[in-house]
Tab-separated table of C-alpha atoms and ligand atoms in Angstrom:
chain	number	residue	atom	x	y	z
A	1	MET	CA	-37.681	-12.828	-6.523
A	2	TYR	CA	-40.155	-9.929	-6.504
A	3	ARG	CA	-40.078	-7.639	-9.535
A	4	ASP	CA	-42.153	-4.543	-9.839
A	5	PRO	CA	-44.635	-4.654	-12.710
A	6	VAL	CA	-42.636	-2.301	-14.941
A	7	SER	CA	-39.084	-3.561	-14.568
A	8	SER	CA	-40.190	-7.194	-14.838
A	9	PHE	CA	-41.101	-6.456	-18.464
A	10	LEU	CA	-37.859	-4.683	-19.305
A	11	PRO	CA	-35.491	-6.639	-21.591
A	12	GLN	CA	-33.165	-8.836	-19.620
A	13	PRO	CA	-29.353	-8.687	-20.075
A	14	SER	CA	-29.358	-12.158	-21.643
A	15	HIS	CA	-31.088	-10.622	-24.677
A	16	PRO	CA	-28.513	-8.084	-25.901
A	17	ALA	CA	-30.132	-7.381	-29.279
A	18	ALA	CA	-33.244	-6.108	-27.568
A	19	ILE	CA	-31.361	-3.844	-25.198
A	20	ARG	CA	-29.887	-1.232	-27.527
A	21	PRO	CA	-32.138	1.805	-27.200
A	22	LEU	CA	-33.929	3.235	-30.195
A	23	ARG	CA	-31.983	6.350	-31.137
A	24	VAL	CA	-34.221	9.252	-32.051
A	25	GLY	CA	-33.238	12.345	-34.011
A	26	MET	CA	-35.771	15.115	-33.635
A	27	ILE	CA	-36.351	17.901	-36.146
A	28	GLY	CA	-38.125	20.781	-34.439
A	29	ILE	CA	-38.606	21.323	-30.739
A	30	GLY	CA	-41.583	23.649	-30.625
A	31	THR	CA	-44.872	22.846	-28.909
A	32	VAL	CA	-45.025	19.209	-30.055
A	33	GLY	CA	-41.293	18.485	-29.911
A	34	ALA	CA	-40.949	19.855	-26.390
A	35	GLY	CA	-43.969	17.827	-25.278
A	36	THR	CA	-42.507	14.696	-26.824
A	37	PHE	CA	-39.186	15.237	-25.083
A	38	ARG	CA	-40.916	15.858	-21.766
A	39	VAL	CA	-43.195	12.806	-21.892
A	40	LEU	CA	-40.361	10.541	-23.089
A	41	ALA	CA	-38.271	11.645	-20.114
A	42	ARG	CA	-41.104	11.463	-17.578
A	43	ASN	CA	-42.401	8.032	-18.595
A	44	GLN	CA	-39.168	6.477	-19.829
A	45	ASP	CA	-39.372	3.263	-17.778
A	46	LEU	CA	-43.003	2.701	-18.626
A	47	ILE	CA	-42.356	3.373	-22.310
A	48	ALA	CA	-39.337	1.055	-22.351
A	49	ALA	CA	-41.392	-1.642	-20.688
A	50	ARG	CA	-43.905	-1.404	-23.492
A	51	ALA	CA	-41.398	-0.946	-26.323
A	52	GLY	CA	-39.074	-3.695	-25.123
A	53	ARG	CA	-36.155	-1.274	-25.262
A	54	GLY	CA	-35.335	2.270	-24.277
A	55	ILE	CA	-36.172	5.217	-26.518
A	56	GLU	CA	-33.581	8.004	-26.390
A	57	VAL	CA	-33.465	11.334	-28.139
A	58	THR	CA	-29.817	11.667	-29.182
A	59	VAL	CA	-29.885	14.736	-31.428
A	60	VAL	CA	-32.253	17.649	-31.975
A	61	ALA	CA	-32.366	20.205	-34.778
A	62	ALA	CA	-33.752	23.552	-33.699
A	63	ARG	CA	-33.913	27.079	-35.031
A	64	ASN	CA	-33.282	28.574	-31.594
A	65	LEU	CA	-30.443	26.569	-30.058
A	66	ALA	CA	-30.440	28.412	-26.736
A	67	ARG	CA	-34.137	27.738	-26.253
A	68	ALA	CA	-33.663	24.108	-27.295
A	69	GLN	CA	-30.811	23.730	-24.807
A	70	GLY	CA	-33.149	24.841	-22.059
A	71	ILE	CA	-35.615	22.087	-23.010
A	72	VAL	CA	-33.294	19.118	-23.618
A	73	GLY	CA	-30.576	19.846	-21.033
A	74	GLU	CA	-27.221	18.017	-21.211
A	75	GLY	CA	-26.511	14.817	-23.129
A	76	VAL	CA	-28.455	15.594	-26.305
A	77	ALA	CA	-26.574	16.932	-29.342
A	78	LEU	CA	-28.002	20.099	-30.860
A	79	THR	CA	-27.717	21.350	-34.399
A	80	ALA	CA	-29.224	24.131	-36.451
A	81	ASP	CA	-29.185	21.896	-39.551
A	82	PRO	CA	-32.160	19.497	-39.833
A	83	MET	CA	-30.453	17.656	-42.684
A	84	GLN	CA	-27.720	16.654	-40.258
A	85	VAL	CA	-30.343	14.849	-38.171
A	86	ALA	CA	-31.966	13.300	-41.249
A	87	THR	CA	-28.672	11.777	-42.380
A	88	ASP	CA	-27.011	11.038	-39.009
A	89	PRO	CA	-25.694	7.437	-39.135
A	90	ASP	CA	-26.306	7.101	-35.391
A	91	VAL	CA	-30.015	7.838	-35.637
A	92	ASP	CA	-32.559	5.019	-36.119
A	93	VAL	CA	-35.692	7.106	-36.446
A	94	VAL	CA	-36.311	10.730	-37.315
A	95	VAL	CA	-39.159	12.538	-35.595
A	96	GLU	CA	-40.234	15.437	-37.812
A	97	VAL	CA	-42.276	17.924	-35.811
A	98	ALA	CA	-41.144	21.125	-37.497
A	99	GLY	CA	-44.133	21.391	-39.860
A	100	GLY	CA	-44.479	22.768	-43.375
A	101	THR	CA	-44.352	21.079	-46.742
A	102	GLY	CA	-41.168	22.446	-48.347
A	103	PRO	CA	-37.956	21.676	-46.440
A	104	ALA	CA	-39.798	19.072	-44.337
A	105	ARG	CA	-40.327	16.993	-47.493
A	106	ASP	CA	-36.585	17.085	-48.213
A	107	TRP	CA	-35.662	16.102	-44.646
A	108	VAL	CA	-38.135	13.233	-44.566
A	109	LEU	CA	-37.092	11.909	-47.990
A	110	ALA	CA	-33.420	12.172	-46.970
A	111	ALA	CA	-34.078	10.263	-43.742
A	112	ILE	CA	-35.893	7.553	-45.710
A	113	ALA	CA	-33.079	7.367	-48.269
A	114	HIS	CA	-30.656	6.875	-45.366
A	115	GLY	CA	-32.695	3.902	-44.149
A	116	LYS	CA	-34.355	5.611	-41.211
A	117	HIS	CA	-37.910	5.243	-40.056
A	118	VAL	CA	-39.863	8.481	-39.784
A	119	VAL	CA	-42.441	9.603	-37.263
A	120	THR	CA	-44.224	12.833	-38.079
A	121	ALA	CA	-47.134	14.898	-36.801
A	122	ASN	CA	-47.086	16.921	-40.011
A	123	LYS	CA	-50.476	16.448	-41.655
A	124	ALA	CA	-49.826	19.106	-44.311
A	125	LEU	CA	-46.708	17.252	-45.437
A	126	LEU	CA	-48.504	13.911	-45.764
A	127	ALA	CA	-51.648	15.396	-47.278
A	128	VAL	CA	-49.600	17.027	-50.026
A	129	HIS	CA	-46.684	14.609	-50.464
A	130	GLY	CA	-48.030	11.446	-48.803
A	131	PRO	CA	-48.052	9.185	-51.892
A	132	GLU	CA	-44.446	10.126	-52.748
A	133	ILE	CA	-43.245	9.721	-49.167
A	134	PHE	CA	-45.011	6.392	-48.626
A	135	ALA	CA	-43.649	5.041	-51.936
A	136	ALA	CA	-40.105	6.092	-50.987
A	137	ALA	CA	-40.472	4.485	-47.560
A	138	SER	CA	-41.717	1.215	-49.086
A	139	ALA	CA	-38.819	1.227	-51.563
A	140	HIS	CA	-36.326	1.613	-48.688
A	141	GLY	CA	-38.068	-0.818	-46.346
A	142	VAL	CA	-38.722	1.758	-43.635
A	143	ALA	CA	-41.897	2.933	-41.919
A	144	VAL	CA	-43.515	6.369	-41.891
A	145	MET	CA	-45.830	6.763	-38.921
A	146	TYR	CA	-48.203	9.685	-38.395
A	147	GLU	CA	-50.699	9.062	-35.593
A	148	GLY	CA	-50.018	12.572	-34.258
A	149	ALA	CA	-51.012	14.096	-37.590
A	150	VAL	CA	-54.709	13.263	-37.233
A	151	ALA	CA	-56.713	14.340	-34.192
A	152	VAL	CA	-53.563	14.202	-32.071
A	153	SER	CA	-54.465	12.289	-28.880
A	154	ILE	CA	-57.020	10.018	-30.554
A	155	PRO	CA	-55.514	6.796	-31.937
A	156	ILE	CA	-57.721	7.009	-35.028
A	157	VAL	CA	-55.085	5.890	-37.542
A	158	LYS	CA	-54.516	2.758	-35.495
A	159	ALA	CA	-58.255	2.254	-35.109
A	160	LEU	CA	-58.862	2.463	-38.857
A	161	ARG	CA	-55.946	0.472	-40.128
A	162	GLU	CA	-55.767	-2.138	-37.371
A	163	GLY	CA	-58.797	-2.191	-35.086
A	164	LEU	CA	-61.335	-1.975	-37.925
A	165	THR	CA	-59.296	-3.927	-40.443
A	166	ALA	CA	-62.066	-6.505	-40.944
A	167	ASN	CA	-64.563	-3.898	-42.062
A	168	ARG	CA	-65.722	-2.223	-45.216
A	169	ILE	CA	-65.871	1.375	-44.061
A	170	GLU	CA	-68.835	3.418	-45.287
A	171	TRP	CA	-67.964	6.803	-43.859
A	172	VAL	CA	-65.748	8.689	-41.477
A	173	ALA	CA	-66.974	12.011	-40.180
A	174	GLY	CA	-65.834	14.233	-37.423
A	175	ILE	CA	-64.492	17.300	-35.787
A	176	VAL	CA	-60.781	17.113	-36.524
A	177	ASN	CA	-59.592	20.657	-35.862
A	178	GLY	CA	-59.267	21.771	-32.256
A	179	THR	CA	-58.804	25.463	-33.016
A	180	THR	CA	-62.050	25.915	-34.946
A	181	ASN	CA	-64.025	23.792	-32.509
A	182	PHE	CA	-62.660	25.959	-29.690
A	183	ILE	CA	-63.646	29.109	-31.599
A	184	LEU	CA	-67.164	27.836	-32.405
A	185	SER	CA	-67.695	26.781	-28.787
A	186	LYS	CA	-66.543	30.164	-27.444
A	187	MET	CA	-68.729	32.040	-29.937
A	188	ARG	CA	-71.751	29.990	-28.966
A	189	ASP	CA	-71.249	29.658	-25.199
A	190	GLU	CA	-69.656	32.990	-24.323
A	191	GLY	CA	-70.773	35.165	-27.232
A	192	LEU	CA	-67.122	35.932	-28.064
A	193	ASP	CA	-66.247	37.486	-31.396
A	194	PHE	CA	-64.424	35.337	-33.886
A	195	GLY	CA	-61.158	37.333	-33.535
A	196	ASP	CA	-61.086	37.154	-29.724
A	197	ALA	CA	-61.764	33.419	-29.748
A	198	LEU	CA	-58.989	32.861	-32.312
A	199	ALA	CA	-56.530	34.888	-30.218
A	200	GLN	CA	-57.302	32.655	-27.218
A	201	ALA	CA	-56.763	29.504	-29.308
A	202	GLN	CA	-53.414	30.859	-30.493
A	203	ALA	CA	-52.343	31.740	-26.947
A	204	LEU	CA	-53.146	28.178	-25.870
A	205	GLY	CA	-50.924	26.762	-28.646
A	206	TYR	CA	-53.778	25.065	-30.547
A	207	ALA	CA	-53.487	26.966	-33.811
A	208	GLU	CA	-51.106	26.245	-36.673
A	209	ALA	CA	-48.181	28.615	-37.288
A	210	ASP	CA	-50.404	30.037	-40.016
A	211	PRO	CA	-53.873	30.046	-38.407
A	212	ALA	CA	-55.451	30.447	-41.858
A	213	PHE	CA	-54.952	26.684	-42.223
A	214	ASP	CA	-57.223	26.170	-39.207
A	215	ILE	CA	-59.944	28.718	-39.840
A	216	GLU	CA	-60.140	28.118	-43.602
A	217	GLY	CA	-60.634	24.386	-43.062
A	218	VAL	CA	-57.340	23.398	-44.710
A	219	ASP	CA	-55.916	21.652	-41.642
A	220	ALA	CA	-59.147	19.649	-41.244
A	221	ALA	CA	-58.996	18.753	-44.941
A	222	HIS	CA	-55.404	17.509	-44.564
A	223	LYS	CA	-56.586	15.194	-41.812
A	224	THR	CA	-59.772	14.129	-43.607
A	225	ALA	CA	-57.762	13.188	-46.707
A	226	LEU	CA	-55.535	10.981	-44.526
A	227	LEU	CA	-58.587	9.433	-42.885
A	228	ALA	CA	-60.140	8.680	-46.294
A	229	ALA	CA	-56.960	6.964	-47.472
A	230	ASN	CA	-56.998	4.730	-44.403
A	231	ALA	CA	-60.734	4.120	-44.560
A	232	PHE	CA	-61.129	3.316	-48.252
A	233	GLY	CA	-57.719	2.162	-49.487
A	234	MET	CA	-57.350	5.139	-51.820
A	235	PRO	CA	-54.348	7.422	-52.248
A	236	VAL	CA	-54.227	10.612	-50.164
A	237	ARG	CA	-56.254	13.017	-52.316
A	238	PHE	CA	-56.168	16.327	-50.432
A	239	ALA	CA	-56.042	18.346	-53.676
A	240	ASP	CA	-59.529	17.071	-54.598
A	241	ALA	CA	-61.179	17.836	-51.254
A	242	GLN	CA	-63.878	20.530	-51.019
A	243	VAL	CA	-62.718	22.883	-48.336
A	244	GLU	CA	-64.698	25.564	-46.558
A	245	GLY	CA	-63.765	27.103	-43.233
A	246	ILE	CA	-65.596	29.132	-40.616
A	247	THR	CA	-64.493	32.673	-41.473
A	248	ALA	CA	-67.745	33.480	-43.296
A	249	LEU	CA	-69.944	31.860	-40.642
A	250	GLN	CA	-72.288	34.379	-39.005
A	251	ARG	CA	-73.362	34.330	-35.379
A	252	LEU	CA	-76.944	34.693	-36.599
A	253	ASP	CA	-76.720	31.273	-38.260
A	254	VAL	CA	-75.335	29.715	-35.088
A	255	ALA	CA	-78.410	31.121	-33.277
A	256	CYS	CA	-80.884	30.071	-36.013
A	257	ALA	CA	-79.388	26.574	-36.032
A	258	GLU	CA	-80.008	26.410	-32.262
A	259	GLN	CA	-83.629	27.413	-32.807
A	260	LEU	CA	-84.043	24.474	-35.178
A	261	GLY	CA	-82.363	22.040	-32.769
A	262	PHE	CA	-78.885	21.950	-34.342
A	263	ARG	CA	-75.314	22.961	-33.498
A	264	VAL	CA	-72.846	24.231	-36.088
A	265	LYS	CA	-69.617	22.230	-36.284
A	266	LEU	CA	-66.740	22.245	-38.754
A	267	LEU	CA	-67.002	18.678	-40.036
A	268	GLY	CA	-64.609	16.618	-42.095
A	269	VAL	CA	-66.538	13.995	-44.046
A	270	ALA	CA	-65.224	11.101	-46.125
A	271	ARG	CA	-68.075	8.999	-47.437
A	272	ARG	CA	-68.154	6.147	-49.879
A	273	ARG	CA	-70.904	6.453	-52.503
A	274	GLU	CA	-71.624	4.206	-55.476
A	275	GLU	CA	-70.245	6.810	-57.875
A	276	GLY	CA	-67.147	7.713	-55.841
A	277	VAL	CA	-66.023	9.226	-52.582
A	278	GLU	CA	-67.181	12.441	-50.945
A	279	LEU	CA	-64.218	14.233	-49.422
A	280	ARG	CA	-65.125	17.535	-47.842
A	281	VAL	CA	-64.736	19.918	-44.939
A	282	GLN	CA	-67.538	22.390	-44.236
A	283	PRO	CA	-69.327	24.057	-41.348
A	284	ALA	CA	-72.440	21.938	-40.995
A	285	LEU	CA	-75.530	21.630	-38.821
A	286	VAL	CA	-75.501	18.582	-36.566
A	287	PRO	CA	-78.572	17.658	-34.459
A	288	ALA	CA	-78.044	19.090	-30.963
A	289	THR	CA	-78.668	15.647	-29.475
A	290	HIS	CA	-76.030	13.972	-31.658
A	291	LEU	CA	-72.850	12.786	-29.943
A	292	LEU	CA	-70.712	14.970	-32.221
A	293	ALA	CA	-72.666	18.018	-31.050
A	294	GLN	CA	-71.356	17.320	-27.514
A	295	VAL	CA	-67.726	17.670	-28.660
A	296	ASN	CA	-66.765	21.128	-27.446
A	297	GLY	CA	-63.735	23.332	-26.857
A	298	SER	CA	-60.529	22.071	-28.438
A	299	MET	CA	-61.712	18.462	-28.276
A	300	ASN	CA	-62.044	16.337	-31.404
A	301	GLY	CA	-64.588	13.612	-32.098
A	302	ILE	CA	-64.638	11.174	-34.996
A	303	MET	CA	-67.314	8.667	-35.994
A	304	VAL	CA	-66.729	5.716	-38.265
A	305	LYS	CA	-69.493	3.675	-39.893
A	306	ALA	CA	-68.255	0.201	-40.723
A	307	ASP	CA	-70.214	-2.765	-42.047
A	308	ALA	CA	-69.374	-5.242	-39.285
A	309	ALA	CA	-68.520	-3.078	-36.290
A	310	GLY	CA	-71.325	-0.602	-36.964
A	311	VAL	CA	-70.807	2.965	-35.792
A	312	THR	CA	-67.866	3.596	-33.486
A	313	MET	CA	-66.834	6.926	-32.008
A	314	TYR	CA	-63.497	8.315	-30.863
A	315	TYR	CA	-63.129	11.361	-28.632
A	316	GLY	CA	-60.141	13.203	-27.230
A	317	ALA	CA	-57.983	16.297	-27.231
A	318	GLY	CA	-57.581	17.668	-30.745
A	319	ALA	CA	-54.586	19.887	-30.105
A	320	GLY	CA	-51.918	20.474	-27.517
A	321	SER	CA	-48.325	19.704	-26.660
A	322	GLU	CA	-48.365	16.489	-24.615
A	323	GLN	CA	-51.612	15.404	-26.287
A	324	THR	CA	-49.750	15.254	-29.609
A	325	ALA	CA	-46.655	13.828	-27.917
A	326	SER	CA	-48.772	10.898	-26.752
A	327	ALA	CA	-49.387	9.920	-30.376
A	328	VAL	CA	-45.816	10.611	-31.524
A	329	ILE	CA	-44.446	8.359	-28.791
A	330	ALA	CA	-46.991	5.637	-29.578
A	331	ASP	CA	-45.520	5.622	-33.084
A	332	LEU	CA	-41.999	5.483	-31.653
A	333	VAL	CA	-42.951	2.446	-29.593
A	334	ASP	CA	-44.283	0.771	-32.736
A	335	VAL	CA	-41.017	1.603	-34.501
A	336	ALA	CA	-39.021	0.213	-31.589
A	337	ARG	CA	-40.790	-3.116	-32.115
A	338	LEU	CA	-40.047	-3.283	-35.859
A	339	ASP	CA	-36.447	-4.529	-35.671
A	340	GLY	CA	-36.143	-7.905	-37.328
A	341	THR	CA	-39.543	-7.736	-39.023
A	342	HIS	CA	-39.817	-7.968	-42.776
A	343	ALA	CA	-41.082	-4.716	-44.328
A	344	GLY	CA	-43.798	-6.572	-46.289
A	345	GLN	CA	-45.301	-7.965	-43.094
A	346	ARG	CA	-45.690	-4.635	-41.327
A	347	VAL	CA	-48.895	-2.623	-41.106
A	348	PRO	CA	-49.002	-0.771	-44.448
A	349	HIS	CA	-48.780	3.028	-44.392
A	350	THR	CA	-52.485	3.559	-44.998
A	351	GLY	CA	-53.621	0.124	-43.898
A	352	PHE	CA	-53.740	-1.300	-47.447
A	353	HIS	CA	-50.758	-2.874	-49.204
A	354	ALA	CA	-49.556	-0.679	-52.068
A	355	HIS	CA	-50.704	-3.096	-54.794
A	356	ALA	CA	-54.264	-2.978	-53.370
A	357	VAL	CA	-54.574	0.822	-53.158
A	358	ARG	CA	-57.220	1.928	-55.682
A	359	GLU	CA	-57.811	5.286	-57.323
A	360	LEU	CA	-61.407	6.045	-56.309
A	361	PRO	CA	-63.019	9.062	-57.979
A	362	VAL	CA	-63.571	11.970	-55.606
A	363	LEU	CA	-67.031	13.384	-56.297
A	364	PRO	CA	-67.209	16.988	-57.482
A	365	ARG	CA	-69.177	19.432	-55.337
A	366	ALA	CA	-72.244	19.328	-57.606
A	367	ALA	CA	-72.556	15.552	-57.136
A	368	VAL	CA	-72.565	15.625	-53.333
A	369	ARG	CA	-75.933	14.898	-51.773
A	370	SER	CA	-77.092	16.096	-48.345
A	371	ALA	CA	-79.844	17.956	-46.529
A	372	HIS	CA	-79.356	21.723	-46.269
A	373	TYR	CA	-80.187	24.583	-43.954
A	374	LEU	CA	-81.193	27.756	-45.779
A	375	ARG	CA	-81.639	31.166	-44.204
A	376	VAL	CA	-83.647	33.450	-46.455
A	377	PRO	CA	-83.984	37.126	-45.449
A	378	VAL	CA	-87.376	38.360	-46.687
A	379	GLN	CA	-89.222	41.681	-46.932
A	380	ALA	CA	-92.119	40.638	-44.684
A	381	THR	CA	-93.071	37.650	-42.552
A	382	THR	CA	-95.889	36.860	-44.988
A	383	ASP	CA	-93.246	36.143	-47.653
A	384	ILE	CA	-92.743	32.744	-46.045
A	385	ALA	CA	-95.474	31.453	-48.369
A	386	ALA	CA	-93.629	32.767	-51.444
A	387	VAL	CA	-90.414	31.028	-50.288
A	388	ALA	CA	-92.295	27.740	-49.883
A	389	GLU	CA	-93.827	28.097	-53.343
A	390	LEU	CA	-90.512	28.929	-54.934
A	391	LEU	CA	-88.803	25.889	-53.391
A	392	ALA	CA	-91.701	23.669	-54.518
A	393	ALA	CA	-91.398	25.061	-58.048
A	394	GLN	CA	-87.686	24.199	-57.935
A	395	ARG	CA	-88.618	20.664	-56.751
A	396	LEU	CA	-86.396	21.000	-53.703
A	397	PRO	CA	-88.141	18.895	-51.025
A	398	VAL	CA	-88.513	20.689	-47.702
A	399	ARG	CA	-88.560	19.066	-44.272
A	400	GLN	CA	-89.090	22.193	-42.200
A	401	LEU	CA	-89.882	25.818	-42.970
A	402	VAL	CA	-90.329	28.392	-40.198
A	403	LEU	CA	-89.688	32.013	-39.337
A	404	ALA	CA	-86.620	32.786	-37.237
A	405	ASN	CA	-87.230	34.087	-33.712
A	406	GLY	CA	-84.786	36.827	-34.572
A	407	PRO	CA	-84.530	40.299	-33.038
A	408	ALA	CA	-87.510	42.482	-34.044
A	409	GLU	CA	-85.261	45.160	-35.562
A	410	ALA	CA	-83.662	42.729	-38.052
A	411	ALA	CA	-85.246	41.700	-41.369
A	412	PRO	CA	-87.506	38.652	-41.049
A	413	GLN	CA	-85.693	35.414	-41.846
A	414	VAL	CA	-87.238	32.253	-43.255
A	415	LEU	CA	-85.413	29.157	-42.071
A	416	VAL	CA	-85.560	26.017	-44.175
A	417	ILE	CA	-84.311	22.488	-43.657
A	418	THR	CA	-84.420	20.600	-46.932
A	419	GLU	CA	-84.542	16.887	-47.511
A	420	SER	CA	-81.371	15.319	-48.884
A	421	ALA	CA	-80.702	16.668	-52.389
A	422	LEU	CA	-77.889	16.965	-54.884
A	423	GLN	CA	-75.812	20.101	-54.465
A	424	SER	CA	-76.564	20.994	-58.084
A	425	ALA	CA	-80.313	21.057	-57.268
A	426	VAL	CA	-79.703	23.141	-54.149
A	427	ASP	CA	-77.602	25.591	-56.176
A	428	LEU	CA	-80.421	26.062	-58.711
A	429	ALA	CA	-82.919	26.740	-55.929
A	430	LEU	CA	-80.511	29.188	-54.298
A	431	HIS	CA	-80.177	31.055	-57.555
A	432	ALA	CA	-83.961	31.246	-57.916
A	433	LEU	CA	-84.340	32.490	-54.350
A	434	GLN	CA	-81.637	35.059	-54.745
A	435	THR	CA	-83.349	36.630	-57.755
A	436	SER	CA	-86.825	36.680	-56.193
A	437	PRO	CA	-88.254	40.141	-55.286
A	438	VAL	CA	-89.384	38.902	-51.846
A	439	VAL	CA	-85.792	38.076	-50.836
A	440	ALA	CA	-84.128	40.932	-48.966
A	441	GLY	CA	-80.462	39.874	-48.791
A	442	PRO	CA	-77.951	37.089	-49.361
A	443	VAL	CA	-79.361	33.594	-48.832
A	444	ILE	CA	-77.195	31.455	-46.586
A	445	ALA	CA	-76.850	27.695	-47.169
A	446	LEU	CA	-75.114	25.193	-44.900
A	447	ARG	CA	-75.115	21.411	-45.030
A	448	VAL	CA	-77.079	19.399	-42.495
A	449	GLU	CA	-75.373	16.171	-41.409
A	450	THR	CA	-77.522	13.749	-39.451
A	451	LEU	CA	-75.021	10.880	-39.866
A	452	ASP	CA	-77.747	8.335	-39.295
A	453	ASP	CA	-77.258	6.150	-42.387
B	501	LIG	N1	-54.002	23.367	-35.330
B	501	LIG	C1	-54.407	22.026	-35.124
B	501	LIG	C2	-55.816	22.018	-34.536
B	501	LIG	C3	-53.442	21.315	-34.209
B	501	LIG	O1	-56.244	23.058	-34.040
B	501	LIG	O2	-56.482	20.994	-34.592
B	501	LIG	C4	-53.600	19.837	-34.149
B	501	LIG	O3	-53.487	19.225	-35.385
């Protein structure tokens, strides 16, 4: 008998245990929730063929019930009370896509306490409460999945904790915020002002409810902390991350970086050093020829350096409704396959079993080492010699020192690329520059990331 490729993989009636659909309770039906509902409905046969059973949304909690009704149609129960979804005895898995760290924590912990698996795209929640939530889930033998929380469409959590499981990971670095990458690309390519570019990102649904999380680097730090936990087997340590966004970034520095052969990107970096782990988000100069420099618009790109695999790179949409839904549903399919498995044999929450998770020290800012870009406004072009002398006196090794090709009416600018140096040494040199009589304004310093070691 001929069977089409999809239905031939669907569970057969002789296997009743496999046939009961996975019952999903959804908390929140905004951009991500609506996308998840839409993709689940559109691809239901394909998804069931992969999951081995159907996946059905049975109840949704929403703030605006009339709007939610318009999205889910008939046959799905609606409630204004998320706790009702979290504790519903007829729900197998709770999808939390409402966001936030307050009530969302309570809903997720309640769902776990009621023996439900949880799928969430809420990076803030896991960055802040991850250790507590993962411990509760382990104690109750349920899974918490969060592929949609990090670089949405890119299966980077799966890559780190499964695909690269053989490797000692040296670093993970990337562009993990779609909104800021969109803004930086618009500023550079179209000369848009920061505010106009942000408004476009918000209109396209890329930005967080509070866009300060995007532009101040907090959202990228949430994701980088989750990446570090999966890469190094450490707890999620968002509170220790160094976080700097793009609000203070000047268009002049984007142009000067171009002159030197670099692009400015908001990078999340988690790097293992002998003394501890660097965990930081900053606007940084990346060589214009580097693969990460080609990641534009709302796209994300992540590189991982691993001892056996070498450098691998992951690229895809970093924000968006169905783009995030893709990851949420991938987690649901994994949950659908968990029935009958022993909790101890499942993929651990951050890829390392709880007893093997180690507290690694997160390095303070002063102990982080990297090359730097400095922009030094000076009184006259001849002051370039004084800047070179001052940096030599401070023993800050310099790789490149040139004058900016800036507009004639602006003050001359000396541009410097240093060799790799401790932040504490760079700070001392900055202080010396700032107090020098040849310096005509604030000195700007940005990290340079070549990601070649
Ligand atoms: N606001 C986030 C971003 C959404 O722009 O990357 C996806 O996490």
